[in-house]
Amino acid sequence: MRRVAAVVCLLVLAGCAAPAAQPNLRDGWQWPEDPPTDRIGFESGVWWNESIDVNQSDGLSAAERRAFVARTSARVERLRGLEFTATVPVEVISRAEYRNRSVFAGDRSAAYHSWRNQVWEAALVVGEDRNATDAFAALYGGAVQGYYSPRNDRIVVVSDADEPVLDRATLAHELLHALQDQHFGFTGAALRDVALAHDGLTEGDARYVETLYEERCAANRSEWRCVPRPAPSAGGGGAPVNQGLFTYIYQPYADGPQFVHRLRERGGWAAVNAAYDDRPVSTEQTIHPDAYPAETPTRIRPTDRSSDGWSRFDLQQHAERLGETGVFTMLWYQRYVDRGALTQRDGAYSPYDYSHPASAGWAGDRLVPYRSGSGADARYGYVWTLRWDSSADAAQFASAYRTVLTEQLGAETVRTGVYRVPSGPFADAFRVERRGDTVVVTNAPTVDALSRVRAPAE
C-alpha cells in the first residue's frame, strides 16, 4: 500500500465520434476508413464499434487477443474521452502463477510485521491468533482478477480457467488504469487512509468506466456488441479470506464510482481530471463526496507517555491512520453495525454503504503500536487517538466501542473506563478515555501494563 507497485481490479458517450468517410466493407459491416493518425475511439487498427471475431471457448489465440484488447482500448477511450499515448501490453496468467509472483509482497523486517499485526489488532479485525501479513496474502491471492503495473507499463489479467481467457470488464478496468498512468500518473501514500482515499479516485474512475462499459454491453446495440464474459469460476481457492480486511480494502471499489460520478455531475470529465491534481486525502471524502475537497482531517500528534521499557517501534513510520473506513469496518466486523447494512446501495454507482452514525463524525485518528522486550519475550500494545467533529460524536463512538468490548468480545469491567477481555483472539486490557471531542483507546496485555504503555490523563 505504501508503494504503487500495482493497481488492482479488485450517460453520454465521451470523446469524438468516428469520422465520416467513404464506407469500407469489413466483416459484413460498413466502417469508416482507418484514419491517417490515431484518435479517440480508434486503437491499433480497430474502431470502437467494429465487429471482431473472438471465441474464448478454447482459450484465446494471439490474433484474438490483439483484436479484443484493441477494441476494448478504443471503447475505453471513447467512454473516458482520453487518448492512449502508447499501446499497453496485456498478459494473461493462471492464478497459481499469480500467487507465485507475489506482486504485493515485499521484503519487510520482523519488526514491521509485528507493528502491522498491532495495527490490525487495534482495528479488531485480525486477532493475536493470526498474522496480518498472511491474512493479506490470502486475500490478494484469491480475490485479485487483474492488475496494472506502472513500473512495467503492463496489464496482467488473472484467469481461473484451464485455458486462460479475458474478462471484458476486468480488461476495461485495467486499461483505464493504464490510461490514468499515461495522463496523470500514480502517487504513493504513507498512511493507509490516504492510500485508500487515492484509490477512491483511481479505482473509482476505473470501476465507473467499467460500469458504463457493461451498461452498453447489456443494451446489446449493434455498435456495441460485446465478447461474452467467461463463466464465473468457483473462486480463487486457497486460505479463507478475512472478511474484515476485505471490507476495508474494498471501500474504494464500492464508494469510488459514486465519488467519481458526483464529480462528473459537478463538472463533467474535466472535473474528474482536475481531481488528479487535488486527490482526496481521507476516506471520509470518498464515503461522503460532499466533504471533498473542503473537509480535511485533523492532524493528530499524540505525546509519547510510555515508561518501564515500553516504546514505539523503531521504524521509519511508527504511526498509522485507519480513517473513517477503519472505524466503520471495525464496528461492522464486530457486529455493532448490522451485517446487512453494508450491502445497502449508497447511490446509483455505490453497491455498499460505509456510513454509520457511530463512524460518520470522524475527524482524524492516529494509531501508535508499542512493544516491550524482544523475541519470544516481546509484548505488544497500542494507543489509538481519535478526534471527532463534536463532543456528541466522540461520546457516540466511545459508547459504541465500549459496547463492542463488553457485548461482542466479552470484556469484564475492571473499573470506570478500564476493561479486560479474558479470552479469545483479542484477549487484552483496554482503557477508553474521552475528553471533549477526543477518544483515546490504550491497549496492553494486562491491566497493570496499561499505565506503562500510556500514563492515564490526570
Short mmCIF file of C-alpha atoms in Angstrom, two decimals:
data_model
loop_
_atom_site.label_atom_id
_atom_site.label_comp_id
_atom_site.label_asym_id
_atom_site.label_seq_id
_atom_site.Cartn_x
_atom_site.Cartn_y
_atom_site.Cartn_z
CA MET A 1 0.00 0.00 0.00
CA ARG A 2 2.93 2.35 0.60
CA ARG A 3 4.38 1.96 -2.89
CA VAL A 4 2.39 1.94 -6.10
CA ALA A 5 3.63 -1.48 -7.19
CA ALA A 6 0.42 -2.42 -8.98
CA VAL A 7 -3.09 -1.08 -9.39
CA VAL A 8 -5.66 -3.78 -8.73
CA CYS A 9 -9.02 -4.71 -10.09
CA LEU A 10 -10.43 -5.87 -7.03
CA LEU A 11 -24.77 8.57 -19.61
CA VAL A 12 -23.37 10.22 -22.54
CA LEU A 13 -20.59 8.87 -24.66
CA ALA A 14 -17.45 10.94 -24.27
CA GLY A 15 -14.89 11.73 -26.91
CA CYS A 16 -15.12 12.10 -30.65
CA ALA A 17 -17.32 10.04 -32.92
CA ALA A 18 -15.80 8.05 -35.76
CA PRO A 19 -15.10 10.44 -38.66
CA ALA A 20 -17.34 10.50 -41.68
CA ALA A 21 -15.70 8.83 -44.69
CA GLN A 22 -16.39 6.65 -47.65
CA PRO A 23 -17.75 3.27 -46.44
CA ASN A 24 -15.40 0.31 -46.25
CA LEU A 25 -16.94 -3.20 -46.23
CA ARG A 26 -15.42 -5.33 -43.45
CA ASP A 27 -16.90 -8.43 -41.76
CA GLY A 28 -20.23 -7.76 -43.48
CA TRP A 29 -20.47 -4.27 -41.92
CA GLN A 30 -19.63 -0.84 -43.30
CA TRP A 31 -16.93 1.03 -41.39
CA PRO A 32 -15.15 4.35 -41.94
CA GLU A 33 -11.69 4.12 -43.45
CA ASP A 34 -8.84 3.89 -40.95
CA PRO A 35 -7.68 7.41 -40.06
CA PRO A 36 -4.21 8.58 -41.05
CA THR A 37 -3.37 9.25 -37.37
CA ASP A 38 -4.53 7.75 -34.07
CA ARG A 39 -7.56 9.30 -32.40
CA ILE A 40 -10.09 8.69 -29.64
CA GLY A 41 -12.12 5.61 -30.47
CA PHE A 42 -9.53 4.02 -32.77
CA GLU A 43 -6.72 1.82 -31.43
CA SER A 44 -4.25 -0.49 -33.14
CA GLY A 45 -6.26 -0.53 -36.35
CA VAL A 46 -9.65 -1.23 -34.74
CA TRP A 47 -12.63 1.12 -34.29
CA TRP A 48 -14.65 1.17 -31.06
CA ASN A 49 -17.80 0.00 -32.93
CA GLU A 50 -16.12 -2.59 -35.13
CA SER A 51 -17.08 -6.27 -35.02
CA ILE A 52 -14.34 -8.72 -34.07
CA ASP A 53 -14.15 -12.49 -34.34
CA VAL A 54 -13.30 -13.76 -30.85
CA ASN A 55 -14.29 -17.12 -29.41
CA GLN A 56 -12.88 -17.95 -25.96
CA SER A 57 -14.33 -21.43 -25.61
CA ASP A 58 -10.89 -22.94 -26.25
CA GLY A 59 -8.80 -20.04 -24.99
CA LEU A 60 -7.56 -17.01 -26.91
CA SER A 61 -5.26 -17.07 -29.91
CA ALA A 62 -2.72 -14.26 -30.28
CA ALA A 63 -4.80 -12.69 -33.06
CA GLU A 64 -7.99 -12.86 -30.98
CA ARG A 65 -6.27 -11.27 -28.02
CA ARG A 66 -4.89 -8.41 -30.13
CA ALA A 67 -8.33 -7.66 -31.58
CA PHE A 68 -10.06 -7.95 -28.21
CA VAL A 69 -7.57 -5.62 -26.49
CA ALA A 70 -7.56 -3.12 -29.37
CA ARG A 71 -11.35 -2.73 -29.49
CA THR A 72 -11.66 -2.57 -25.71
CA SER A 73 -8.96 0.13 -25.68
CA ALA A 74 -10.86 2.10 -28.31
CA ARG A 75 -14.08 1.82 -26.30
CA VAL A 76 -12.39 2.88 -23.06
CA GLU A 77 -11.04 5.94 -24.90
CA ARG A 78 -14.49 6.80 -26.20
CA LEU A 79 -16.15 6.44 -22.80
CA ARG A 80 -13.47 8.38 -20.90
CA GLY A 81 -12.64 10.99 -23.55
CA LEU A 82 -8.88 10.42 -23.26
CA GLU A 83 -6.46 9.05 -25.84
CA PHE A 84 -3.92 6.29 -25.17
CA THR A 85 -0.47 7.69 -25.83
CA ALA A 86 1.08 4.21 -26.11
CA THR A 87 -0.15 0.67 -26.65
CA VAL A 88 -0.42 -1.31 -23.42
CA PRO A 89 0.73 -4.96 -23.41
CA VAL A 90 -1.76 -7.40 -21.86
CA GLU A 91 -0.68 -10.70 -20.34
CA VAL A 92 -3.00 -13.48 -19.15
CA ILE A 93 -1.74 -15.77 -16.38
CA SER A 94 -3.18 -18.50 -14.21
CA ARG A 95 -4.00 -17.87 -10.55
CA ALA A 96 -1.26 -20.28 -9.48
CA GLU A 97 1.29 -18.26 -11.44
CA TYR A 98 -0.08 -15.04 -9.96
CA ARG A 99 0.40 -16.36 -6.42
CA ASN A 100 3.97 -17.35 -7.28
CA ARG A 101 4.75 -13.83 -8.46
CA SER A 102 3.64 -12.32 -5.12
CA VAL A 103 3.40 -8.82 -6.63
CA PHE A 104 2.01 -7.41 -3.39
CA ALA A 105 4.61 -8.94 -1.09
CA GLY A 106 7.68 -7.01 -0.08
CA ASP A 107 10.87 -7.56 1.84
CA ARG A 108 9.98 -6.30 5.31
CA SER A 109 11.63 -6.68 8.70
CA ALA A 110 10.24 -8.80 11.52
CA ALA A 111 9.62 -5.55 13.43
CA TYR A 112 7.44 -4.26 10.61
CA HIS A 113 5.31 -7.41 10.62
CA SER A 114 4.87 -7.16 14.40
CA TRP A 115 3.91 -3.48 14.03
CA ARG A 116 1.45 -4.37 11.28
CA ASN A 117 -0.12 -7.05 13.46
CA GLN A 118 -0.82 -4.41 16.11
CA VAL A 119 -2.44 -2.10 13.56
CA TRP A 120 -4.99 -4.71 12.53
CA GLU A 121 -5.44 -6.00 16.05
CA ALA A 122 -6.31 -2.42 17.05
CA ALA A 123 -8.90 -2.38 14.28
CA LEU A 124 -10.35 -5.55 15.90
CA VAL A 125 -10.06 -7.33 12.56
CA VAL A 126 -7.02 -9.64 12.88
CA GLY A 127 -6.57 -11.13 16.35
CA GLU A 128 -3.49 -12.49 18.08
CA ASP A 129 -4.18 -15.96 16.68
CA ARG A 130 -3.45 -14.76 13.14
CA ASN A 131 -0.68 -12.96 11.26
CA ALA A 132 -1.84 -9.88 9.34
CA THR A 133 0.68 -10.42 6.54
CA ASP A 134 -0.61 -13.95 5.95
CA ALA A 135 -4.19 -12.66 6.02
CA PHE A 136 -3.41 -10.09 3.32
CA ALA A 137 -1.61 -12.70 1.21
CA ALA A 138 -4.65 -14.97 1.33
CA LEU A 139 -6.93 -12.07 0.47
CA TYR A 140 -4.99 -10.83 -2.55
CA GLY A 141 -4.11 -14.33 -3.69
CA GLY A 142 -7.76 -15.31 -4.13
CA ALA A 143 -9.55 -12.03 -4.86
CA VAL A 144 -7.45 -10.20 -7.45
CA GLN A 145 -8.77 -10.51 -11.00
CA GLY A 146 -6.07 -8.44 -12.63
CA TYR A 147 -3.66 -5.57 -12.13
CA TYR A 148 -1.81 -2.85 -13.96
CA SER A 149 1.90 -2.47 -13.22
CA PRO A 150 3.05 1.16 -13.60
CA ARG A 151 6.65 0.02 -13.27
CA ASN A 152 6.34 -2.27 -16.30
CA ASP A 153 3.56 -0.41 -18.17
CA ARG A 154 1.79 -3.75 -18.47
CA ILE A 155 -1.60 -5.24 -17.65
CA VAL A 156 -1.80 -8.73 -16.16
CA VAL A 157 -5.17 -10.48 -16.09
CA VAL A 158 -5.55 -13.44 -13.74
CA SER A 159 -7.60 -16.30 -15.22
CA ASP A 160 -9.08 -19.20 -13.26
CA ALA A 161 -9.93 -21.13 -16.45
CA ASP A 162 -7.85 -24.08 -17.67
CA GLU A 163 -7.30 -22.22 -20.94
CA PRO A 164 -6.58 -18.58 -19.99
CA VAL A 165 -9.33 -16.21 -21.10
CA LEU A 166 -10.05 -12.48 -20.77
CA ASP A 167 -12.97 -10.99 -18.90
CA ARG A 168 -14.08 -7.86 -20.78
CA ALA A 169 -14.97 -5.94 -17.58
CA THR A 170 -11.60 -6.66 -15.96
CA LEU A 171 -9.83 -5.74 -19.19
CA ALA A 172 -11.69 -2.42 -19.46
CA HIS A 173 -10.94 -1.69 -15.80
CA GLU A 174 -7.20 -2.31 -16.11
CA LEU A 175 -6.97 -0.45 -19.41
CA LEU A 176 -8.44 2.57 -17.65
CA HIS A 177 -5.64 2.30 -15.07
CA ALA A 178 -3.10 2.37 -17.90
CA LEU A 179 -4.85 5.43 -19.33
CA GLN A 180 -4.66 7.10 -15.89
CA ASP A 181 -0.95 6.39 -15.70
CA GLN A 182 -0.31 7.87 -19.14
CA HIS A 183 -2.22 11.09 -18.35
CA PHE A 184 -2.00 11.63 -14.59
CA GLY A 185 0.43 9.15 -13.03
CA PHE A 186 0.04 7.50 -9.63
CA THR A 187 1.11 8.76 -6.23
CA GLY A 188 2.15 6.80 -3.16
CA ALA A 189 0.95 7.47 0.38
CA ALA A 190 2.43 6.69 3.78
CA LEU A 191 -0.88 6.38 5.64
CA ARG A 192 -3.42 3.69 4.78
CA ASP A 193 -6.36 6.08 4.96
CA VAL A 194 -4.70 8.41 2.45
CA ALA A 195 -3.78 5.49 0.17
CA LEU A 196 -7.37 4.24 0.31
CA ALA A 197 -8.64 7.76 -0.47
CA HIS A 198 -6.35 7.97 -3.52
CA ASP A 199 -7.72 4.58 -4.56
CA GLY A 200 -11.20 6.04 -4.22
CA LEU A 201 -10.35 8.25 -7.19
CA THR A 202 -8.27 5.84 -9.28
CA GLU A 203 -10.28 2.67 -8.59
CA GLY A 204 -13.49 4.68 -8.60
CA ASP A 205 -12.68 6.07 -12.05
CA ALA A 206 -11.81 2.60 -13.37
CA ARG A 207 -14.87 0.95 -11.81
CA TYR A 208 -17.13 3.75 -13.06
CA VAL A 209 -15.91 3.37 -16.65
CA GLU A 210 -16.14 -0.42 -16.31
CA THR A 211 -19.79 0.01 -15.26
CA LEU A 212 -20.56 2.34 -18.17
CA TYR A 213 -18.94 -0.22 -20.46
CA GLU A 214 -21.09 -3.05 -19.08
CA GLU A 215 -24.26 -0.96 -19.33
CA ARG A 216 -23.65 -0.64 -23.04
CA CYS A 217 -22.92 -4.34 -23.38
CA ALA A 218 -26.22 -5.11 -21.66
CA ALA A 219 -28.09 -2.85 -24.11
CA ASN A 220 -26.80 -5.13 -26.92
CA ARG A 221 -26.83 -2.43 -29.58
CA SER A 222 -25.27 -3.28 -32.93
CA GLU A 223 -22.48 -0.72 -32.47
CA TRP A 224 -21.55 -2.09 -29.02
CA ARG A 225 -21.72 -5.86 -29.32
CA CYS A 226 -19.53 -7.46 -26.68
CA VAL A 227 -17.46 -10.61 -26.33
CA PRO A 228 -19.33 -12.88 -23.85
CA ARG A 229 -17.86 -12.96 -20.37
CA PRO A 230 -16.32 -16.25 -19.20
CA ALA A 231 -18.40 -18.35 -16.85
CA PRO A 232 -17.79 -17.44 -13.19
CA SER A 233 -15.23 -19.64 -11.50
CA ALA A 234 -15.66 -21.30 -8.14
CA GLY A 235 -13.21 -18.75 -6.70
CA GLY A 236 -9.52 -18.38 -6.23
CA GLY A 237 -9.27 -21.12 -3.61
CA GLY A 238 -6.54 -21.06 -1.02
CA ALA A 239 -6.85 -19.92 2.58
CA PRO A 240 -10.13 -18.40 3.82
CA VAL A 241 -10.38 -14.65 3.35
CA ASN A 242 -10.66 -12.36 6.38
CA GLN A 243 -13.93 -10.54 5.75
CA GLY A 244 -12.89 -7.57 7.86
CA LEU A 245 -9.77 -6.93 5.78
CA PHE A 246 -11.74 -7.47 2.58
CA THR A 247 -14.38 -4.96 3.67
CA TYR A 248 -11.67 -2.42 4.48
CA ILE A 249 -9.76 -2.64 1.19
CA TYR A 250 -12.97 -2.90 -0.88
CA GLN A 251 -14.19 0.55 0.14
CA PRO A 252 -12.61 2.39 -2.85
CA TYR A 253 -14.29 -0.03 -5.26
CA ALA A 254 -17.66 0.48 -3.55
CA ASP A 255 -17.67 4.24 -2.88
CA GLY A 256 -15.17 5.36 -5.52
CA PRO A 257 -17.51 5.04 -8.54
CA GLN A 258 -20.17 7.16 -6.83
CA PHE A 259 -17.50 9.70 -5.84
CA VAL A 260 -16.36 9.95 -9.48
CA HIS A 261 -19.98 10.11 -10.68
CA ARG A 262 -20.62 13.06 -8.35
CA LEU A 263 -17.52 14.82 -9.67
CA ARG A 264 -18.71 14.25 -13.22
CA GLU A 265 -22.14 15.63 -12.33
CA ARG A 266 -20.45 18.76 -10.98
CA GLY A 267 -18.27 19.48 -13.99
CA GLY A 268 -18.07 16.63 -16.48
CA TRP A 269 -14.93 14.62 -17.13
CA ALA A 270 -12.93 17.84 -16.73
CA ALA A 271 -13.82 17.84 -13.01
CA VAL A 272 -12.70 14.23 -12.70
CA ASN A 273 -9.43 15.03 -14.48
CA ALA A 274 -8.86 18.02 -12.18
CA ALA A 275 -9.23 15.78 -9.11
CA TYR A 276 -5.96 14.05 -10.05
CA ASP A 277 -4.21 17.33 -9.21
CA ASP A 278 -6.09 17.58 -5.90
CA ARG A 279 -6.65 13.97 -4.83
CA PRO A 280 -8.91 13.08 -1.91
CA VAL A 281 -6.94 12.85 1.33
CA SER A 282 -9.24 10.74 3.52
CA THR A 283 -11.86 8.05 3.06
CA GLU A 284 -14.27 10.45 4.74
CA GLN A 285 -14.18 12.38 1.45
CA THR A 286 -14.93 9.35 -0.71
CA ILE A 287 -17.63 7.99 1.61
CA HIS A 288 -19.22 11.45 1.71
CA PRO A 289 -18.44 13.17 -1.64
CA ASP A 290 -19.81 16.50 -0.38
CA ALA A 291 -16.86 16.59 2.05
CA TYR A 292 -14.44 16.81 -0.92
CA PRO A 293 -12.30 18.87 -1.15
CA ALA A 294 -13.03 21.24 1.74
CA GLU A 295 -13.24 18.89 4.75
CA THR A 296 -9.75 17.66 5.56
CA PRO A 297 -8.61 15.51 8.52
CA THR A 298 -7.42 16.99 11.78
CA ARG A 299 -3.71 16.34 12.27
CA ILE A 300 -3.04 14.45 15.50
CA ARG A 301 0.38 14.21 17.15
CA PRO A 302 -0.07 12.23 20.36
CA THR A 303 2.59 12.67 23.04
CA ASP A 304 4.55 9.55 23.94
CA ARG A 305 3.71 8.77 27.58
CA SER A 306 5.16 5.27 27.84
CA SER A 307 7.52 4.01 30.56
CA ASP A 308 9.24 0.96 32.08
CA GLY A 309 10.62 -0.50 28.85
CA TRP A 310 7.59 0.19 26.64
CA SER A 311 8.34 2.17 23.47
CA ARG A 312 7.18 2.89 19.97
CA PHE A 313 8.59 0.72 17.18
CA ASP A 314 11.91 1.89 15.77
CA LEU A 315 10.63 2.13 12.22
CA GLN A 316 10.60 4.90 9.64
CA GLN A 317 6.84 5.06 10.12
CA HIS A 318 5.72 4.38 13.68
CA ALA A 319 2.06 5.50 13.41
CA GLU A 320 -0.92 4.71 11.19
CA ARG A 321 -4.28 6.27 10.34
CA LEU A 322 -7.22 3.93 9.71
CA GLY A 323 -9.72 6.65 8.81
CA GLU A 324 -13.49 6.57 8.78
CA THR A 325 -13.34 3.34 6.78
CA GLY A 326 -11.27 1.70 9.53
CA VAL A 327 -13.74 2.77 12.23
CA PHE A 328 -16.74 1.60 10.22
CA THR A 329 -15.07 -1.73 9.34
CA MET A 330 -14.28 -2.40 12.99
CA LEU A 331 -17.89 -1.74 14.07
CA TRP A 332 -19.24 -3.81 11.16
CA TYR A 333 -16.86 -6.74 11.62
CA GLN A 334 -17.61 -6.89 15.34
CA ARG A 335 -21.36 -6.78 14.54
CA TYR A 336 -22.14 -3.48 16.23
CA VAL A 337 -23.31 -2.42 12.77
CA ASP A 338 -25.82 -4.86 11.33
CA ARG A 339 -24.02 -7.03 8.77
CA GLY A 340 -26.77 -6.50 6.18
CA ALA A 341 -26.48 -2.70 6.40
CA LEU A 342 -23.22 -2.77 4.44
CA THR A 343 -24.86 -4.12 1.29
CA GLN A 344 -27.48 -1.38 1.09
CA ARG A 345 -26.90 0.73 -2.02
CA ASP A 346 -25.48 4.17 -1.27
CA GLY A 347 -26.18 5.72 -4.68
CA ALA A 348 -26.57 4.63 -8.28
CA TYR A 349 -22.91 3.58 -8.54
CA SER A 350 -22.21 2.55 -4.94
CA PRO A 351 -23.29 -1.01 -4.06
CA TYR A 352 -22.18 -0.77 -0.40
CA ASP A 353 -22.89 1.77 2.32
CA TYR A 354 -19.88 2.52 4.53
CA SER A 355 -21.63 5.20 6.56
CA HIS A 356 -22.97 4.78 10.12
CA PRO A 357 -23.79 7.34 12.84
CA ALA A 358 -21.06 5.96 15.11
CA SER A 359 -18.34 6.48 12.47
CA ALA A 360 -19.65 9.37 10.34
CA GLY A 361 -18.42 12.08 12.75
CA TRP A 362 -14.77 11.04 12.27
CA ALA A 363 -12.36 13.99 12.04
CA GLY A 364 -8.97 12.25 12.34
CA ASP A 365 -7.12 9.44 14.10
CA ARG A 366 -3.62 8.30 14.94
CA LEU A 367 -2.75 4.73 15.89
CA VAL A 368 0.65 4.08 17.52
CA PRO A 369 1.71 0.47 18.23
CA TYR A 370 4.01 -0.18 21.22
CA ARG A 371 6.22 -3.04 22.33
CA SER A 372 8.25 -4.18 25.31
CA GLY A 373 11.07 -6.73 25.19
CA SER A 374 12.10 -8.73 22.14
CA GLY A 375 11.89 -12.16 20.59
CA ALA A 376 9.74 -14.71 22.41
CA ASP A 377 9.51 -12.38 25.43
CA ALA A 378 8.11 -9.44 23.44
CA ARG A 379 4.78 -7.97 24.50
CA TYR A 380 2.67 -5.59 22.47
CA GLY A 381 0.10 -2.86 22.87
CA TYR A 382 -1.12 0.32 21.17
CA VAL A 383 -2.56 3.79 21.68
CA TRP A 384 -5.32 4.88 19.30
CA THR A 385 -6.29 8.56 19.45
CA LEU A 386 -9.47 9.54 17.58
CA ARG A 387 -10.71 13.09 17.00
CA TRP A 388 -14.39 13.74 16.24
CA ASP A 389 -16.40 16.59 14.75
CA SER A 390 -18.11 17.23 18.09
CA SER A 391 -18.25 16.05 21.68
CA ALA A 392 -21.52 14.31 20.86
CA ASP A 393 -19.85 12.38 18.03
CA ALA A 394 -16.99 11.38 20.33
CA ALA A 395 -19.43 10.21 23.02
CA GLN A 396 -21.35 8.17 20.45
CA PHE A 397 -18.20 6.42 19.25
CA ALA A 398 -16.95 5.79 22.80
CA SER A 399 -20.28 4.21 23.68
CA ALA A 400 -20.17 2.03 20.55
CA TYR A 401 -16.59 0.96 21.29
CA ARG A 402 -17.41 0.02 24.89
CA THR A 403 -20.37 -1.99 23.62
CA VAL A 404 -18.09 -3.90 21.25
CA LEU A 405 -15.73 -4.67 24.14
CA THR A 406 -18.39 -5.83 26.59
CA GLU A 407 -21.01 -7.44 24.35
CA GLN A 408 -19.08 -8.69 21.32
CA LEU A 409 -15.72 -9.51 22.96
CA GLY A 410 -16.98 -10.42 26.43
CA ALA A 411 -14.91 -7.84 28.32
CA GLU A 412 -15.16 -7.51 32.08
CA THR A 413 -15.34 -4.00 33.55
CA VAL A 414 -12.38 -3.62 35.93
CA ARG A 415 -13.20 -0.04 36.87
CA THR A 416 -14.62 3.01 35.11
CA GLY A 417 -13.15 3.13 31.61
CA VAL A 418 -10.94 0.04 32.07
CA TYR A 419 -11.85 -3.36 30.64
CA ARG A 420 -10.31 -6.80 30.36
CA VAL A 421 -11.14 -9.29 27.60
CA PRO A 422 -10.34 -12.63 29.30
CA SER A 423 -10.09 -14.93 26.29
CA GLY A 424 -10.19 -15.15 22.52
CA PRO A 425 -8.06 -13.58 19.78
CA PHE A 426 -8.42 -10.08 21.26
CA ALA A 427 -7.75 -11.05 24.89
CA ASP A 428 -6.09 -7.97 26.41
CA ALA A 429 -6.69 -4.99 28.69
CA PHE A 430 -8.25 -1.76 27.38
CA ARG A 431 -8.64 1.75 28.71
CA VAL A 432 -11.16 4.03 26.97
CA GLU A 433 -10.94 7.75 27.79
CA ARG A 434 -12.98 10.60 26.34
CA ARG A 435 -12.32 14.29 26.75
CA GLY A 436 -14.49 16.60 24.69
CA ASP A 437 -14.16 15.65 21.01
CA THR A 438 -11.27 13.18 21.57
CA VAL A 439 -11.30 9.49 22.45
CA VAL A 440 -8.12 7.63 23.40
CA VAL A 441 -8.00 3.82 23.45
CA THR A 442 -5.00 2.26 25.20
CA ASN A 443 -4.29 -1.46 24.87
CA ALA A 444 -1.87 -3.67 26.82
CA PRO A 445 -1.52 -7.36 27.71
CA THR A 446 -2.57 -6.71 31.33
CA VAL A 447 -4.43 -4.05 33.29
CA ASP A 448 -1.23 -3.16 35.16
CA ALA A 449 0.65 -2.59 31.89
CA LEU A 450 -1.88 -0.03 30.60
CA SER A 451 -0.28 2.83 32.52
CA ARG A 452 3.17 1.82 31.24
CA VAL A 453 2.03 1.88 27.61
CA ARG A 454 0.41 5.26 28.20
CA ALA A 455 0.15 7.10 31.50
CA PRO A 456 -3.53 7.99 32.06
CA ALA A 457 -4.72 11.57 31.72
CA GLU A 458 -4.75 13.48 35.01
#
